[in-house]
Coordinates of C-alpha atoms in Angstrom, one line a residue:
X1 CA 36.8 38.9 -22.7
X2 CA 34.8 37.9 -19.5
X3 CA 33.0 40.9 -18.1
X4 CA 30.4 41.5 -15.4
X5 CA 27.6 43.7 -17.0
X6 CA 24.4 42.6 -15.1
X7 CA 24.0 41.9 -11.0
X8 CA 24.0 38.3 -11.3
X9 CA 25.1 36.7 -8.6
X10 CA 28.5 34.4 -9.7
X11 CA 27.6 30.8 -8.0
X12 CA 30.6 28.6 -7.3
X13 CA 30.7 24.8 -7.2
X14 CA 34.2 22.4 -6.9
X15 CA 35.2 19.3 -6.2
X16 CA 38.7 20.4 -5.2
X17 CA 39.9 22.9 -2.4
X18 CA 42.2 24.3 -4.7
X19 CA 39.7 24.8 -7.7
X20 CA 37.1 26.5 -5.2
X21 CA 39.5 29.4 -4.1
X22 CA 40.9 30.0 -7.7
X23 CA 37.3 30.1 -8.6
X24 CA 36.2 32.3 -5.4
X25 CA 38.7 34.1 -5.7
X26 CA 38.1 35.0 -9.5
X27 CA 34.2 35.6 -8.8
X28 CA 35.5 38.5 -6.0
X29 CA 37.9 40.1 -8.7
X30 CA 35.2 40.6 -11.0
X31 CA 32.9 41.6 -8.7
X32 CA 34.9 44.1 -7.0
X33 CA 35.8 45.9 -10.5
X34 CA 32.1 45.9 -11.1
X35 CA 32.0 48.1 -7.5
X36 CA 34.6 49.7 -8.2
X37 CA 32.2 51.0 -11.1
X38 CA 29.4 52.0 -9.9
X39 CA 31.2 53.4 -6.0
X40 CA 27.8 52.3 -3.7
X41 CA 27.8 48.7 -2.9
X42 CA 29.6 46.2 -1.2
X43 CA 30.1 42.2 -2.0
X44 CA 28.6 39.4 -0.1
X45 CA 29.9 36.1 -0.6
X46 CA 27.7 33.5 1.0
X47 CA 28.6 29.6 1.5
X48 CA 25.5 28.2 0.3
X49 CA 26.3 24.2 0.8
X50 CA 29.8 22.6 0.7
X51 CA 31.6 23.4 -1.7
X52 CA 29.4 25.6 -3.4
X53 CA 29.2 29.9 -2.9
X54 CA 27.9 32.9 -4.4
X55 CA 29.6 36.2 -4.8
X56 CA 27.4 39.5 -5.8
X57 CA 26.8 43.0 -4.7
X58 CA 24.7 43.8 -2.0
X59 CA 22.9 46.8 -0.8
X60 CA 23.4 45.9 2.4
X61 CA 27.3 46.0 2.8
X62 CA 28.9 49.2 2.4
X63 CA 30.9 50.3 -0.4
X64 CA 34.7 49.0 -0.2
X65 CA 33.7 46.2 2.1
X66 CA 33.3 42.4 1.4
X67 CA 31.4 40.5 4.1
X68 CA 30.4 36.2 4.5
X69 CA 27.9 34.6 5.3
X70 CA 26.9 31.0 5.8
X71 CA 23.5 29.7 4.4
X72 CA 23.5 26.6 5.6

């Protein structure tokens, strides 16, 4: 069973348009049930290069929200 237990940030990479959302969009699932959780942060997904993103909580964004942000 694949669980988030630690505030890792999930980093992305894909070749393919279609891999990169079923991954992205997998990363926001299980990092939304990990708010869900603990009820006080939000999720940032930031676009780090082509391609490539990461998907974590953040202090910063409010509970029940999920923001982006480019990096590059």
């Amino acid at each position: 069973m694949n669980e988030v237990t630690h505030d890792h940030p999930i980093t992305i990479t894909a070749a393919s348009r279609d891999m990169l959302e079923r991954e992205l969009n997998h990363a926001v699932k299980l990092t939304q049930n990990k708010a869900m959780t603990e009820g006080i942060r939000g999720i940032m997904v930031t676009h780090e290069a082509p391609g490539r993103f990461t998907v974590a909580l953040n202090d910063e964004v409010p509970f029940g929200l999920t923001r982006e942000k480019q990096a590059w």
